[in-house]
XYZ file of N, CA and C in Angstrom:
624
model
N 2.427 54.821 -21.912
C 2.679 54.808 -23.356
C 1.872 55.911 -24.029
N 2.534 56.684 -24.867
C 1.829 57.725 -25.610
C 1.065 57.101 -26.762
N -0.146 57.584 -26.997
C -1.028 57.048 -28.029
C -1.336 58.121 -29.066
N -1.755 57.721 -30.260
C -2.174 58.720 -31.253
C -3.469 59.396 -30.825
N -3.730 60.554 -31.386
C -4.947 61.303 -31.028
C -6.206 60.499 -31.295
N -6.157 59.615 -32.287
C -7.346 58.820 -32.613
C -7.737 57.875 -31.489
N -6.804 57.540 -30.601
C -7.156 56.695 -29.460
C -8.163 57.396 -28.560
N -8.181 58.717 -28.629
C -9.179 59.498 -27.888
C -10.372 59.844 -28.772
N -10.110 60.354 -29.954
C -11.197 60.852 -30.802
C -12.096 59.740 -31.322
N -11.585 58.506 -31.399
C -12.401 57.407 -31.913
C -13.332 56.809 -30.871
N -13.138 57.162 -29.609
C -14.001 56.638 -28.552
C -15.253 57.505 -28.427
N -16.377 56.928 -28.037
C -17.632 57.694 -27.934
C -17.738 58.486 -26.632
N -16.708 59.265 -26.334
C -16.719 60.036 -25.094
C -17.699 61.197 -25.190
N -18.303 61.544 -24.082
C -19.213 62.691 -24.046
C -18.468 64.014 -24.192
N -17.186 64.019 -23.870
C -16.429 65.273 -23.943
C -16.402 65.840 -25.357
N -16.563 64.981 -26.382
C -16.506 65.468 -27.765
C -17.601 66.497 -28.048
N -18.775 66.291 -27.477
C -19.890 67.210 -27.737
C -19.800 68.474 -26.896
N -18.877 68.499 -25.938
C -18.773 69.633 -25.011
C -17.551 70.492 -25.318
N -16.392 69.851 -25.466
C -15.148 70.593 -25.734
C -14.818 70.531 -27.222
N -15.793 70.838 -28.054
C -15.638 70.712 -29.509
C -14.653 71.707 -30.098
N -14.348 72.799 -29.394
C -13.417 73.791 -29.911
C -12.032 73.685 -29.257
N -11.785 72.594 -28.541
C -10.466 72.299 -27.992
C -9.777 71.285 -28.904
N -8.460 71.330 -28.940
C -7.723 70.343 -29.730
C -7.076 69.320 -28.803
N -6.865 68.123 -29.322
C -6.210 67.069 -28.560
C -4.706 67.312 -28.587
N -4.136 67.550 -27.429
C -2.703 67.813 -27.336
C -1.910 66.521 -27.123
N -2.373 65.670 -26.205
C -1.673 64.426 -25.900
C -2.673 63.373 -25.450
N -2.340 62.107 -25.704
C -3.129 60.979 -25.218
C -2.156 59.936 -24.679
N -2.452 59.423 -23.480
C -1.574 58.447 -22.847
C -2.384 57.278 -22.306
N -1.833 56.077 -22.415
C -2.369 54.916 -21.719
C -1.750 54.889 -20.328
N -2.576 54.819 -19.296
C -2.075 54.861 -17.925
C -1.864 53.452 -17.379
N -0.853 53.267 -16.515
C -0.571 51.944 -15.929
C -1.523 51.644 -14.774
N -2.799 51.458 -15.115
C -3.837 51.300 -14.092
C -4.732 50.103 -14.410
N -4.204 48.893 -14.449
C -5.051 47.740 -14.759
C -6.119 47.536 -13.683
N -7.337 47.213 -14.133
C -8.407 47.031 -13.164
C -9.611 46.367 -13.764
N -10.707 46.407 -13.017
C -11.948 45.811 -13.447
C -12.918 46.844 -13.965
N -14.084 46.424 -14.391
C -15.040 47.347 -15.026
C -15.546 48.456 -14.122
N -15.510 48.240 -12.803
C -16.074 49.232 -11.882
C -15.018 49.969 -11.074
N -13.777 49.963 -11.539
C -12.678 50.562 -10.770
C -12.391 52.021 -11.105
N -13.105 52.575 -12.057
C -12.753 53.916 -12.518
C -12.877 54.957 -11.403
N -13.902 54.835 -10.568
C -14.091 55.814 -9.486
C -12.890 55.846 -8.552
N -12.209 54.713 -8.385
C -11.015 54.684 -7.536
C -9.906 55.539 -8.140
N -9.784 55.508 -9.465
C -8.756 56.321 -10.120
C -9.065 57.806 -9.978
N -10.314 58.177 -10.165
C -10.696 59.586 -10.004
C -10.365 60.059 -8.596
N -10.681 59.235 -7.610
C -10.365 59.582 -6.219
C -8.867 59.724 -6.024
N -8.091 58.800 -6.600
C -6.638 58.856 -6.452
C -6.072 60.141 -7.045
N -6.484 60.471 -8.250
C -5.938 61.651 -8.928
C -6.336 62.930 -8.207
N -7.569 62.988 -7.722
C -8.076 64.244 -7.164
C -7.709 64.465 -5.709
N -7.359 63.398 -4.992
C -7.074 63.552 -3.558
C -5.640 63.205 -3.208
N -4.839 62.798 -4.189
C -3.462 62.420 -3.894
C -2.691 63.572 -3.284
N -1.957 63.264 -2.244
C -1.139 64.272 -1.585
C 0.271 64.240 -2.164
N 0.992 65.309 -1.959
C 2.355 65.362 -2.452
C 2.413 65.832 -3.895
N 3.584 65.651 -4.479
C 3.852 66.148 -5.825
C 3.820 64.994 -6.810
N 2.942 65.087 -7.813
C 2.872 64.033 -8.810
C 4.128 63.978 -9.664
N 4.866 65.051 -9.708
C 6.102 65.066 -10.498
C 7.253 64.764 -9.550
N 7.809 63.541 -9.672
C 8.784 63.072 -8.693
C 10.231 63.225 -9.132
N 10.482 63.876 -10.262
C 11.857 64.043 -10.724
C 12.329 65.469 -10.465
N 13.627 65.656 -10.194
C 14.156 67.009 -9.986
C 13.920 67.916 -11.188
N 14.051 67.359 -12.400
C 13.835 68.158 -13.607
C 12.392 68.638 -13.670
N 11.443 67.722 -13.414
C 10.036 68.088 -13.457
C 9.682 69.137 -12.422
N 10.185 68.958 -11.206
C 9.889 69.937 -10.150
C 10.482 71.291 -10.480
N 11.676 71.294 -11.054
C 12.306 72.558 -11.437
C 11.504 73.260 -12.524
N 10.974 72.488 -13.475
C 10.174 73.078 -14.548
C 8.886 73.678 -14.003
N 8.248 72.974 -13.083
C 7.031 73.515 -12.500
C 7.321 74.773 -11.686
N 8.406 74.764 -10.923
C 8.766 75.941 -10.137
C 9.026 77.136 -11.050
N 9.710 76.894 -12.167
C 9.966 77.959 -13.128
C 8.662 78.475 -13.716
N 7.752 77.558 -14.026
C 6.463 77.964 -14.605
C 5.710 78.881 -13.657
N 5.658 78.532 -12.365
C 4.900 79.375 -11.426
C 5.571 80.728 -11.228
N 6.891 80.759 -11.256
C 7.590 82.041 -11.125
C 7.321 82.931 -12.332
N 7.380 82.359 -13.524
C 7.086 83.143 -14.728
C 5.616 83.577 -14.738
N 4.740 82.692 -14.283
C 3.328 83.056 -14.224
C 3.082 84.234 -13.316
N 3.769 84.253 -12.164
C 3.628 85.376 -11.239
C 4.213 86.652 -11.837
N 5.336 86.515 -12.550
C 6.000 87.677 -13.122
C 5.173 88.318 -14.233
N 4.600 87.501 -15.098
C 3.884 88.013 -16.272
C 2.360 88.016 -16.109
N 1.887 87.594 -14.953
C 0.460 87.666 -14.699
C -0.370 86.605 -15.386
N 0.235 85.462 -15.705
C -0.514 84.411 -16.400
C -1.610 83.808 -15.541
N -1.432 83.852 -14.220
C -2.390 83.222 -13.312
C -3.135 84.249 -12.457
N -3.148 85.477 -12.879
C -3.765 86.518 -12.075
C -5.290 86.353 -12.046
N -5.960 86.964 -11.061
C -7.423 86.907 -11.011
C -8.031 87.401 -12.320
N -9.082 86.720 -12.744
C -9.717 87.068 -13.998
C -9.336 86.157 -15.145
N -8.385 85.229 -14.889
C -7.965 84.298 -15.936
C -8.437 82.871 -15.666
N -9.109 82.638 -14.534
C -9.502 81.291 -14.148
C -10.729 80.792 -14.900
N -11.136 79.579 -14.566
C -12.292 78.952 -15.216
C -13.539 79.787 -14.983
N -14.238 80.110 -16.059
C -15.468 80.884 -15.972
C -15.268 82.377 -15.844
N -14.014 82.854 -15.838
C -13.750 84.291 -15.669
C -13.481 84.980 -17.008
N -12.635 84.400 -17.836
C -12.384 84.976 -19.160
C -13.559 84.708 -20.098
N -14.116 83.527 -19.995
C -15.257 83.113 -20.805
C -15.970 81.993 -20.050
N -17.204 81.670 -20.412
C -17.942 80.655 -19.664
C -17.196 79.328 -19.608
N -17.309 78.641 -18.463
C -16.687 77.337 -18.306
C -17.474 76.253 -19.031
N -16.893 75.085 -19.125
C -17.518 74.000 -19.880
C -18.780 73.470 -19.223
N -18.951 73.658 -17.929
C -20.192 73.191 -17.304
C -21.400 73.919 -17.874
N -21.198 75.112 -18.383
C -22.307 75.843 -19.001
C -22.759 75.193 -20.305
N -21.950 74.312 -20.874
C -22.303 73.649 -22.131
C -22.946 72.273 -21.917
N -22.985 71.791 -20.693
C -23.414 70.421 -20.462
C -24.875 70.203 -20.832
N -25.176 69.067 -21.467
C -26.572 68.683 -21.658
C -27.188 68.326 -20.305
N -28.504 68.243 -20.265
C -29.206 68.089 -18.990
C -28.765 66.853 -18.219
N -28.556 65.720 -18.906
C -28.239 64.488 -18.172
C -26.892 64.578 -17.461
N -25.905 65.220 -18.079
C -24.613 65.377 -17.425
C -24.655 66.462 -16.358
N -25.384 67.520 -16.608
C -25.486 68.607 -15.630
C -26.151 68.135 -14.349
N -27.119 67.226 -14.480
C -27.845 66.733 -13.312
C -27.170 65.523 -12.678
N -26.165 64.954 -13.347
C -25.450 63.801 -12.814
C -24.297 64.222 -11.924
N -23.456 63.281 -11.513
C -22.310 63.596 -10.652
C -21.373 64.607 -11.315
N -20.951 65.581 -10.544
C -20.060 66.604 -11.075
C -18.607 66.166 -11.026
N -18.260 65.377 -10.022
C -16.875 64.974 -9.854
C -16.116 65.962 -8.985
N -14.923 65.599 -8.528
C -14.159 66.430 -7.584
C -13.293 67.481 -8.262
N -13.223 68.654 -7.655
C -12.226 69.649 -8.041
C -10.888 69.233 -7.426
N -9.782 69.651 -8.018
C -8.477 69.398 -7.408
C -7.470 70.395 -7.937
N -6.645 70.849 -7.044
C -5.605 71.817 -7.373
C -6.179 72.952 -8.219
N -5.653 73.169 -9.413
C -6.139 74.278 -10.235
C -7.238 73.856 -11.200
N -7.723 72.631 -11.063
C -8.730 72.102 -11.974
C -10.120 72.131 -11.343
N -11.096 72.522 -12.150
C -12.502 72.500 -11.737
C -13.197 71.376 -12.509
N -13.817 70.474 -11.778
C -14.444 69.336 -12.421
C -15.625 69.777 -13.281
N -15.787 69.105 -14.421
C -16.880 69.396 -15.345
C -17.994 68.365 -15.202
N -17.648 67.075 -15.232
C -18.635 66.013 -15.025
C -17.903 64.703 -14.787
N -18.628 63.739 -14.237
C -18.088 62.399 -14.026
C -19.176 61.376 -14.320
N -18.813 60.318 -15.054
C -19.719 59.201 -15.313
C -19.031 57.915 -14.847
N -19.632 56.795 -15.158
C -19.067 55.512 -14.753
C -17.712 55.254 -15.392
N -17.456 55.820 -16.575
C -16.196 55.546 -17.269
C -15.521 56.785 -17.839
N -15.879 57.962 -17.336
C -15.336 59.190 -17.927
C -15.340 60.307 -16.883
N -14.274 61.106 -16.888
C -14.185 62.268 -15.993
C -13.431 63.366 -16.718
N -13.941 64.578 -16.634
C -13.291 65.732 -17.250
C -13.178 66.854 -16.230
N -12.020 67.498 -16.195
C -11.791 68.636 -15.314
C -11.073 69.719 -16.113
N -11.417 70.962 -15.827
C -10.971 72.093 -16.645
C -10.107 73.051 -15.834
N -9.116 73.639 -16.498
C -8.330 74.718 -15.905
C -8.205 75.851 -16.916
N -7.851 77.025 -16.419
C -7.693 78.183 -17.303
C -6.704 79.158 -16.689
N -5.883 79.773 -17.541
C -5.008 80.856 -17.108
C -4.774 81.780 -18.289
N -3.787 82.643 -18.184
C -3.570 83.615 -19.234
C -3.005 83.049 -20.522
N -2.509 81.820 -20.492
C -1.921 81.240 -21.693
C -2.903 80.364 -22.469
N -3.744 79.621 -21.760
C -4.649 78.704 -22.446
C -5.729 78.202 -21.491
N -6.710 77.540 -22.073
C -7.644 76.718 -21.310
C -7.287 75.271 -21.584
N -7.423 74.425 -20.582
C -7.065 73.024 -20.756
C -8.071 72.115 -20.089
N -8.194 70.915 -20.617
C -9.080 69.900 -20.051
C -8.269 68.632 -19.824
N -8.336 68.118 -18.606
C -7.810 66.802 -18.303
C -8.969 65.820 -18.427
N -8.854 64.865 -19.328
C -9.926 63.887 -19.540
C -9.386 62.496 -19.253
N -10.059 61.778 -18.364
C -9.741 60.388 -18.094
C -10.894 59.524 -18.562
N -10.572 58.442 -19.250
C -11.575 57.498 -19.700
C -11.162 56.085 -19.345
N -12.129 55.227 -19.101
C -11.890 53.840 -18.686
C -12.235 52.933 -19.852
N -11.255 52.178 -20.362
C -11.456 51.418 -21.596
C -11.090 49.948 -21.394
N -11.778 49.033 -22.082
C -11.409 47.618 -22.021
C -10.082 47.383 -22.717
N -9.318 46.421 -22.196
C -7.997 46.150 -22.769
C -7.989 44.984 -23.751
N -9.164 44.395 -24.012
C -9.251 43.294 -24.949
C -8.939 41.940 -24.349
N -8.572 41.909 -23.058
C -8.237 40.643 -22.390
C -9.074 40.446 -21.132
N -10.204 41.118 -21.072
C -11.082 40.985 -19.913
C -10.880 42.026 -18.838
N -9.863 42.845 -18.983
C -9.598 43.876 -17.993
C -9.837 45.268 -18.557
N -9.491 46.266 -17.758
C -9.671 47.674 -18.136
C -8.440 48.464 -17.717
N -8.266 49.613 -18.333
C -7.243 50.558 -17.905
C -7.698 51.958 -18.324
N -6.984 52.955 -17.841
C -7.367 54.340 -18.119
C -6.560 54.915 -19.274
N -7.199 55.834 -19.973
C -6.515 56.691 -20.926
C -6.667 58.129 -20.472
N -5.596 58.862 -20.591
C -5.603 60.278 -20.220
C -5.396 61.114 -21.472
N -6.297 62.031 -21.714
C -6.159 62.957 -22.835
C -6.058 64.380 -22.298
N -5.193 65.161 -22.893
C -5.058 66.579 -22.574
C -5.598 67.363 -23.765
N -6.625 68.153 -23.527
C -7.232 68.983 -24.567
C -6.898 70.435 -24.259
N -6.585 71.219 -25.269
C -6.173 72.597 -25.040
C -6.870 73.549 -26.005
N -6.995 74.768 -25.533
C -7.495 75.868 -26.347
C -6.622 77.083 -26.031
N -5.554 77.313 -26.811
C -4.635 78.412 -26.517
C -5.328 79.773 -26.594
N -4.843 80.690 -25.778
C -5.356 82.056 -25.805
C -4.515 82.892 -26.765
N -4.937 82.969 -28.010
C -4.276 83.814 -28.996
C -2.934 83.263 -29.456
N -2.202 84.101 -30.178
C -0.910 83.696 -30.728
C 0.104 83.406 -29.632
N 0.033 84.172 -28.556
C 0.973 83.907 -27.457
C 0.719 82.522 -26.872
N -0.548 82.165 -26.686
C -0.868 80.847 -26.153
C -0.377 79.736 -27.056
N -0.504 79.910 -28.366
C -0.015 78.908 -29.322
C 1.501 78.760 -29.198
N 2.207 79.889 -29.116
C 3.663 79.852 -28.990
C 4.080 79.241 -27.659
N 3.337 79.553 -26.608
C 3.649 79.010 -25.282
C 3.524 77.493 -25.282
N 2.425 76.971 -25.827
C 2.219 75.530 -25.851
C 3.305 74.828 -26.669
N 3.694 75.437 -27.794
C 4.755 74.848 -28.605
C 6.093 74.883 -27.864
N 6.332 75.957 -27.121
C 7.606 76.112 -26.428
C 7.812 75.140 -25.284
N 6.733 74.727 -24.617
C 6.889 73.842 -23.463
C 6.700 72.367 -23.827
N 6.454 72.085 -25.085
C 6.140 70.704 -25.479
C 7.264 69.740 -25.115
N 8.488 70.055 -25.481
C 9.604 69.157 -25.199
C 9.791 68.970 -23.695
N 9.598 70.033 -22.922
C 9.765 69.928 -21.476
C 8.716 69.004 -20.858
N 7.504 69.040 -21.391
C 6.455 68.160 -20.871
C 6.832 66.699 -21.087
N 7.360 66.390 -22.273
C 7.682 64.999 -22.581
C 8.897 64.501 -21.801
N 9.827 65.395 -21.498
C 11.052 64.987 -20.809
C 10.886 65.023 -19.290
N 10.318 66.093 -18.775
C 10.332 66.291 -17.329
C 9.025 66.115 -16.604
N 7.907 66.028 -17.332
C 6.610 66.007 -16.660
C 5.887 64.676 -16.843
N 5.560 64.329 -18.069
C 4.735 63.145 -18.295
C 5.356 61.843 -17.780
N 6.645 61.560 -18.041
C 7.197 60.294 -17.535
C 7.068 60.161 -16.019
N 7.369 61.246 -15.297
C 7.265 61.209 -13.837
C 5.808 61.082 -13.394
N 4.914 61.768 -14.089
C 3.498 61.705 -13.743
C 2.956 60.288 -13.885
N 3.279 59.631 -14.992
C 2.785 58.270 -15.208
C 3.381 57.289 -14.206
N 4.649 57.474 -13.861
C 5.250 56.607 -12.839
C 4.529 56.743 -11.512
N 4.235 57.971 -11.133
C 3.578 58.219 -9.858
C 2.169 57.638 -9.844
N 1.433 57.823 -10.929
C 0.083 57.259 -11.003
C 0.137 55.743 -10.883
N 1.089 55.113 -11.579
C 1.217 53.664 -11.522
C 1.562 53.166 -10.130
N 2.472 53.851 -9.441
C 2.848 53.426 -8.092
C 1.675 53.543 -7.128
N 0.950 54.651 -7.197
C -0.176 54.833 -6.289
C -1.301 53.844 -6.592
N -1.494 53.545 -7.864
C -2.528 52.572 -8.242
C -2.189 51.187 -7.690
N -0.939 50.795 -7.832
C -0.522 49.494 -7.316
C -0.647 49.445 -5.798
N -0.292 50.549 -5.133
C -0.348 50.579 -3.676
C -1.775 50.505 -3.146
N -2.751 50.913 -3.948
C -4.146 50.916 -3.482
C -4.910 49.678 -3.934
N -4.216 48.649 -4.413
C -4.892 47.452 -4.901
C -5.750 46.806 -3.822
N -5.261 46.806 -2.568
C -6.034 46.184 -1.486
C -7.363 46.888 -1.270
N -7.374 48.220 -1.450
C -8.619 48.983 -1.284
C -9.632 48.607 -2.354
N -9.166 48.459 -3.596
C -10.087 48.075 -4.672
C -10.605 46.653 -4.480
N -9.704 45.746 -4.041
C -10.132 44.368 -3.806
C -11.169 44.294 -2.695
N -10.972 45.089 -1.649
C -11.932 45.094 -0.544
C -13.282 45.626 -1.008
N -13.269 46.633 -1.886
C -14.523 47.188 -2.396
C -15.259 46.157 -3.246
N -14.514 45.396 -4.058
C -15.141 44.352 -4.873
C -15.757 43.267 -3.990
N -15.014 42.853 -2.965
C -15.521 41.812 -2.082
C -16.772 42.281 -1.336
N -16.758 43.536 -0.918
C -17.931 44.069 -0.242
C -19.135 44.134 -1.156
N -18.902 44.536 -2.411
C -19.995 44.604 -3.376
C -20.551 43.211 -3.660
N -19.656 42.226 -3.811
C -20.107 40.855 -4.068
C -20.897 40.312 -2.900
N -20.459 40.634 -1.667
C -21.180 40.162 -0.493
C -22.571 40.774 -0.408
N -22.683 42.046 -0.731
C -23.993 42.696 -0.697
C -24.937 42.102 -1.752
N -24.379 41.843 -2.935
C -25.199 41.243 -3.980
C -25.635 39.850 -3.608
N -24.735 39.098 -2.923
C -25.087 37.751 -2.513
C -26.184 37.723 -1.472
N -26.099 38.664 -0.511
C -27.126 38.714 0.530
C -28.456 39.188 -0.028
N -28.397 40.071 -1.045
C -29.638 40.550 -1.652
C -30.322 39.453 -2.461
N -29.479 38.545 -3.052
C -30.042 37.458 -3.843
C -30.615 36.369 -2.975
């Protein structure tokens, strides 16, 4: 489910003090019901998942077109990546986040930081810089689920036009398939999370 920007901006996320010059492009509630300590499982799923997160022919075609255009116009050429055009977000981290867990890199994203309930990863190319932010929030019924926010900083007027031009394609061919895939993988890994909870409870019981 798509959420208003305030669903992200109203939360006390650490990303606000770091990506202050990025704008909120999209916010989504993810189909990932879980417990208070399950967030690390989601980070692992997103960063290590094999295959294509976009499972629809339309989505795959859009991504293929994007990479072809990127190669043609040099949007992804060397010198446009994270930390190459301008300093990456890790250079802005306060000491506690810089010294804490960094989190996993994946695909074209470089991890910025990871906490118990928050993970941010950054990408950059010739069109824009972007941040994928995942946060773990209570659902009001004793459980938790994830919210995904996409933060962007377009590179000049072309970047602004590019982001506006692909907006409809993201909503039609990318996000619906992405959320379906995340939900399926989350459901399939339920046994792994349950086993981790049982192991943690057993260790706490033996320690007590």
